[in-house]
XYZ file of C-alpha atoms in Angstrom:
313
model
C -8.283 -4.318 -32.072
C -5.509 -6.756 -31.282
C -4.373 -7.694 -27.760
C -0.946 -6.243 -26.729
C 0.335 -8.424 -23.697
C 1.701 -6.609 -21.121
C 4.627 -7.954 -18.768
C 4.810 -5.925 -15.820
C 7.946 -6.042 -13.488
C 7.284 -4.204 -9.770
C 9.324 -4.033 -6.791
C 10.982 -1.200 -5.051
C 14.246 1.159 -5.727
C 17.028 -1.132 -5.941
C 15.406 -4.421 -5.992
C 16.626 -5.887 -8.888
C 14.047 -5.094 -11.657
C 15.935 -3.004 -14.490
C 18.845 -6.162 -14.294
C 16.011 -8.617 -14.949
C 14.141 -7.037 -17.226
C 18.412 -5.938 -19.137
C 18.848 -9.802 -18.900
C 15.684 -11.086 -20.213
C 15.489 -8.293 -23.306
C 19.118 -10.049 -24.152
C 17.989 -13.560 -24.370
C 17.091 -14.416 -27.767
C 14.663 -16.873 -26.373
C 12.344 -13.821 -25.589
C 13.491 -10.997 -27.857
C 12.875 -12.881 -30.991
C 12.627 -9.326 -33.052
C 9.118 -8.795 -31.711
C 8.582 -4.975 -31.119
C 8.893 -4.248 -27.875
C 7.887 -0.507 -26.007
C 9.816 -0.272 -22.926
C 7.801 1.648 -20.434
C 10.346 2.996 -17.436
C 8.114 4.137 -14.837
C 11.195 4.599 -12.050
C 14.793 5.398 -13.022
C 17.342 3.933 -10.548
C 21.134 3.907 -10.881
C 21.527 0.829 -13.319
C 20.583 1.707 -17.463
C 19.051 -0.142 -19.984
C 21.360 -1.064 -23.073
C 19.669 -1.406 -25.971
C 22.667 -2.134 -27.968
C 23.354 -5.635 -26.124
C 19.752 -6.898 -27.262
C 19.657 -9.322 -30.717
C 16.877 -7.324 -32.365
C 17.195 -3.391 -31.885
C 12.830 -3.440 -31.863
C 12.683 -2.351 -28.448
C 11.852 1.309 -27.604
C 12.423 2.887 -24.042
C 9.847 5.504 -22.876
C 10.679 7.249 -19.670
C 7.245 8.198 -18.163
C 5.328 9.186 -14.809
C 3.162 6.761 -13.217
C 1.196 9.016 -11.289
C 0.435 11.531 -14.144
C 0.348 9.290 -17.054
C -2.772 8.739 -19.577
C -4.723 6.363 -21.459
C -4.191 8.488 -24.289
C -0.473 8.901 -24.320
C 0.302 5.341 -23.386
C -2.202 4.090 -26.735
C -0.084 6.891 -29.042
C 2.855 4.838 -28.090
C 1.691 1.590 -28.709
C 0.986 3.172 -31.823
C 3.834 5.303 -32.347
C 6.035 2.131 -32.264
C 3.624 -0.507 -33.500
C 4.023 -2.233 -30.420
C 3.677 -6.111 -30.353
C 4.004 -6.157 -26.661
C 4.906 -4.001 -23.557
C 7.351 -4.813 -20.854
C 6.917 -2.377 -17.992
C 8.919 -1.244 -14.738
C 7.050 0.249 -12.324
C 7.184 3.059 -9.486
C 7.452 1.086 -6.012
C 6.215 3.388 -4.833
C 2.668 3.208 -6.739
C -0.007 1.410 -6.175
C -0.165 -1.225 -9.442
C -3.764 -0.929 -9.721
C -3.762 2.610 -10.053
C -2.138 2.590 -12.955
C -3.451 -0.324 -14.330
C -6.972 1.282 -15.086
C -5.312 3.639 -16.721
C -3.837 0.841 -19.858
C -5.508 1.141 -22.709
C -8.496 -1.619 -23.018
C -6.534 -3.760 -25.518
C -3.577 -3.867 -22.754
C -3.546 -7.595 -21.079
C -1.119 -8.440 -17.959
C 0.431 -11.381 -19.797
C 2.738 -11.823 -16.435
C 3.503 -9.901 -13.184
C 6.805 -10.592 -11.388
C 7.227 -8.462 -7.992
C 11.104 -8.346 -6.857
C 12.582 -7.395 -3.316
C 15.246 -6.961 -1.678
C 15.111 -9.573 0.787
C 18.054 -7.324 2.706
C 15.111 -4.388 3.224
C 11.536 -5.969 2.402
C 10.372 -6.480 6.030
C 11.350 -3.203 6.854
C 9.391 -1.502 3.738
C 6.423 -3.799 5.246
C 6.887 -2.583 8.029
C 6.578 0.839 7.149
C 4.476 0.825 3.836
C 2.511 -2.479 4.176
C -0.210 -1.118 1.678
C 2.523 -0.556 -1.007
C 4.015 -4.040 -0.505
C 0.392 -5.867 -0.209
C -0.480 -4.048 -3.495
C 2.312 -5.799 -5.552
C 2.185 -8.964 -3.755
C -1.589 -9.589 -4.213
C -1.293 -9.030 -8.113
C 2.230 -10.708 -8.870
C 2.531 -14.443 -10.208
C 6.063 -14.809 -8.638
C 8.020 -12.741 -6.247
C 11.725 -13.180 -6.436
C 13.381 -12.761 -3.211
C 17.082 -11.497 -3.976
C 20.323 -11.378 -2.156
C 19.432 -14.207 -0.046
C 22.699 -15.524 2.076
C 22.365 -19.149 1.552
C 21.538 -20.748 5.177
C 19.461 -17.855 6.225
C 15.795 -18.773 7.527
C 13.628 -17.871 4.414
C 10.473 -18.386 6.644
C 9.365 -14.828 7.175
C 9.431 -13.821 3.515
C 7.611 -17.103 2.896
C 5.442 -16.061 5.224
C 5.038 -12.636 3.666
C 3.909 -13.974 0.548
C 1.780 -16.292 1.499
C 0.005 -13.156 3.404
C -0.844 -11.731 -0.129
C -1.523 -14.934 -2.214
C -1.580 -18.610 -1.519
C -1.178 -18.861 -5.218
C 2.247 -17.506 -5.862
C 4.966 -18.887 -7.060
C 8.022 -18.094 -4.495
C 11.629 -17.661 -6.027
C 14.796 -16.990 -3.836
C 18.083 -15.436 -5.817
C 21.245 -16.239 -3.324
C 24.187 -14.223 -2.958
C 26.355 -17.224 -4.331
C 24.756 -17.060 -7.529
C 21.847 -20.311 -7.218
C 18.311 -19.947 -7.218
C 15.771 -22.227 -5.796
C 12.193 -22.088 -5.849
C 9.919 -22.354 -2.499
C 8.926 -25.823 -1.601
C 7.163 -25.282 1.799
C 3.625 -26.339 1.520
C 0.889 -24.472 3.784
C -1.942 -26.635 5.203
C -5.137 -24.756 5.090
C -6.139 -24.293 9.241
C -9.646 -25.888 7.820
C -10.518 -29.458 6.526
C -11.831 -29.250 3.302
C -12.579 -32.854 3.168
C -14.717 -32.661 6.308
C -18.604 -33.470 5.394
C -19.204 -30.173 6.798
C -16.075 -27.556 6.255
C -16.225 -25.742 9.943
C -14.782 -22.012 9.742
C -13.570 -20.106 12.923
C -14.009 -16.844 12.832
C -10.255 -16.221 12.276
C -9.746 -18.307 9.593
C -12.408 -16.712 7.697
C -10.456 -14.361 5.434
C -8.190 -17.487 4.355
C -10.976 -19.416 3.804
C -12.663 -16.685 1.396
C -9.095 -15.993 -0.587
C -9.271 -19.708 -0.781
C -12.445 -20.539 -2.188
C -12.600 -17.661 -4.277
C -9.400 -18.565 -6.131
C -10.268 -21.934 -6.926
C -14.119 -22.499 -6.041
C -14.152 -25.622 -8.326
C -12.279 -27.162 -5.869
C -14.814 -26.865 -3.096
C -17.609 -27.473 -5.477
C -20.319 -30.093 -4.186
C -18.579 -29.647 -0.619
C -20.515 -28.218 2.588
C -19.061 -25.283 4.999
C -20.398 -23.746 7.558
C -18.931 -20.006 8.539
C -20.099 -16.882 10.542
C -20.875 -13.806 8.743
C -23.034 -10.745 8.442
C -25.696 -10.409 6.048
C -25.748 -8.357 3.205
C -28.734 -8.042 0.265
C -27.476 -8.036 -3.520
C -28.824 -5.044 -5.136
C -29.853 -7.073 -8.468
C -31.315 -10.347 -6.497
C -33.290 -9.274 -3.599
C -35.923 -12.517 -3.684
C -34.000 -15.436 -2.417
C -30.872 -14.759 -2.137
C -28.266 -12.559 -0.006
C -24.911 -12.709 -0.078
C -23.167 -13.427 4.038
C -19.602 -12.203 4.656
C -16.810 -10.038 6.764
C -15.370 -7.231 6.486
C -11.589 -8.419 5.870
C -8.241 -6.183 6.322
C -5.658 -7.170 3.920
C -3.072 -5.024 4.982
C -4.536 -1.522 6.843
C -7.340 0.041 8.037
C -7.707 1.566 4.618
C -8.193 -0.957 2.556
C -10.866 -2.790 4.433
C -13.460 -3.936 2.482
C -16.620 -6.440 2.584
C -16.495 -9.749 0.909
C -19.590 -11.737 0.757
C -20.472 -14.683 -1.491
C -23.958 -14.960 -2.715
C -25.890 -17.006 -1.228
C -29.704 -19.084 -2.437
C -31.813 -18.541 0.283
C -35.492 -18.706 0.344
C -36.579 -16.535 3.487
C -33.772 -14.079 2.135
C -36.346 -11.101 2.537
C -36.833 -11.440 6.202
C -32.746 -11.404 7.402
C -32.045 -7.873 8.490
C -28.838 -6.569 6.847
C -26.042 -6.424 9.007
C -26.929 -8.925 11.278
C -24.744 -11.523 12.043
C -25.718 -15.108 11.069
C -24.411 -18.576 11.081
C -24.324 -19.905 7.443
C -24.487 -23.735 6.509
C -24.453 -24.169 2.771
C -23.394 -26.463 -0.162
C -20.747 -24.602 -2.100
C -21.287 -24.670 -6.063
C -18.644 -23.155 -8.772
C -20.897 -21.102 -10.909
C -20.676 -17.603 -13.008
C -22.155 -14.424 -11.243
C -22.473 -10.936 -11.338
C -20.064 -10.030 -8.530
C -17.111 -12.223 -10.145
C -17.363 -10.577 -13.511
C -18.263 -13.022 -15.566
C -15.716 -15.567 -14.266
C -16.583 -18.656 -12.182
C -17.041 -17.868 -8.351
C -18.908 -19.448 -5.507
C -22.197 -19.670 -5.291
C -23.835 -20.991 -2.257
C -27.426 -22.899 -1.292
C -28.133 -22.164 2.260
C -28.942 -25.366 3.777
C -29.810 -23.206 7.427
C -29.123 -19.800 8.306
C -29.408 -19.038 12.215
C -28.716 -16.013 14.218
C -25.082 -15.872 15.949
C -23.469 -13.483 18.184
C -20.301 -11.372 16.228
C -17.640 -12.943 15.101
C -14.641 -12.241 16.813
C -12.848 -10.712 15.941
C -15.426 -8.300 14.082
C -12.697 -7.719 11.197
C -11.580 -10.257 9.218
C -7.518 -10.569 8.466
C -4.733 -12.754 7.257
């Protein structure tokens, strides 16, 4: 069965997504005559109109996000003989949910999260899980009605919460666009012969080296974590990490790297440890068949709690 990419569009009410997504369908550059199902998971004031596009092989589908199946969205694809799907999601959905719910020939080709950079601080305020959720996934956010002058920090800031990795756009009032240029030193050394970790820079350090792990391959850290025992590699190995808060108490979860270690068996779980270790880029079971860090304890000691116990950004 043949891939259908998938271009997903997120962001809240108002936020700019059905004019992008208008604008986009009318360049000939992308709408080439390909056909195109137009999934509209969130109606807001402005319409789509199909008659401006140069090929008329795009076909809008008004659906629900939350009750939506695998089963209807796959008819459609089929219905239409969809090439490709451009979607625009419910703000306020978590992405992920509905993700698992594509059909398994459904790829995210691209995901573009817009705000309003008039009311995004406030929605973070307020619904920081909903705003982490499309920030984490997105390749680009796209920061509109900016007033040129303004300090862009914050939302930089923002982003950089989520992802270290995207790319930062800001749409100004006057019509200009300019991408993000501020560069974020990491609050670790990398280049040190030993990387040293405080405790509150571990959940930075583990987005970072799990994003690009051949970049700290053949490199040495050392870090404070708890120990944890892999289920499918009990003899010599363990896998030491936090428990890290991305956004709320919710959606805390542990996030340990495994780890070659060959007095594994005798660490109690739980325990807190002080890790040294030579970082390699390999494939593993917990990365899902991509590459991931792998680490070879070079000693493990005992160490009070990290502090604090949680991990965040």
């Amino acid at each position: 069965m043949q891939d259908i990419p998938v271009y997903a569009f997120t962001g809240f009410l108002d936020s700019g997504k059905t004019k992008f997504i208008q604008e986009t369908l009318e360049d000939p550059r992308f709408n080439a005559g390909e056909k195109t199902l137009l999934l509209v998971f969130e109606e807001g004031e402005e319409e789509y109109d199909i008659s401006a596009y140069p090929h008329k092989n795009v076909y809008l589908e008004v659906l629900d996000q939350q009750s939506v199946t695998t089963r209807e969205l796959a008819a459609l694809a089929k219905k239409y003989r969809a090439e490709r799907v451009v979607a625009e999601l419910n703000g306020m959905q978590l992405v992920g949910d509905l993700y698992t719910r594509f059909p398994e020939n459904w790829v995210i080709a691209q995901e573009v999260m817009f705000a309003d950079s008039t009311t995004i601080m406030a929605y973070n305020s307020n619904m920081r899980n909903l705003v982490m959720d499309k920030l984490m996934g997105a390749q680009m956010v796209v920061f509109n009605r900016v007033t040129k002058g303004e300090d862009t920090m914050p939302l930089h800031k923002l982003a950089r919460a989520a992802s270290r990795r995207i790319d930062i756009l800001y749409d100004y009032t006057d019509g200009t666009t300019a991408f993000d240029d501020v560069q974020d030193p990491l609050p670790f050394d990398i280049n040190a012969p030993v990387i040293q970790v405080k405790d509150e820079d571990f959940a930075l350090w583990y987005r970072d080296v799990t994003e690009e792990p051949e970049k700290y391959a053949g490199k040495t850290v050392c870090f404070k974590g708890q120990v944890a025992m892999l289920r499918r590699e009990k003899d010599k190995m363990f896998a030491p990490g936090r428990f890290v808060m991305t956004c709320c108490v919710e959606d805390i979860q542990f996030c340990g790297i495994p780890c070659r270690y060959e007095a594994a068996k005798s660490l109690v779980s739980r325990s807190w440890v002080e890790v040294t270790a030579k970082i390699s880029a390999e494939k593993h079971a917990l990365y899902k068949g991509d590459l991931g860090p792998v680490l070879t304890a070079i000693s493990v000691r005992e160490a009070q709690p990290a502090d604090p116990d949680v991990a965040t950004f």
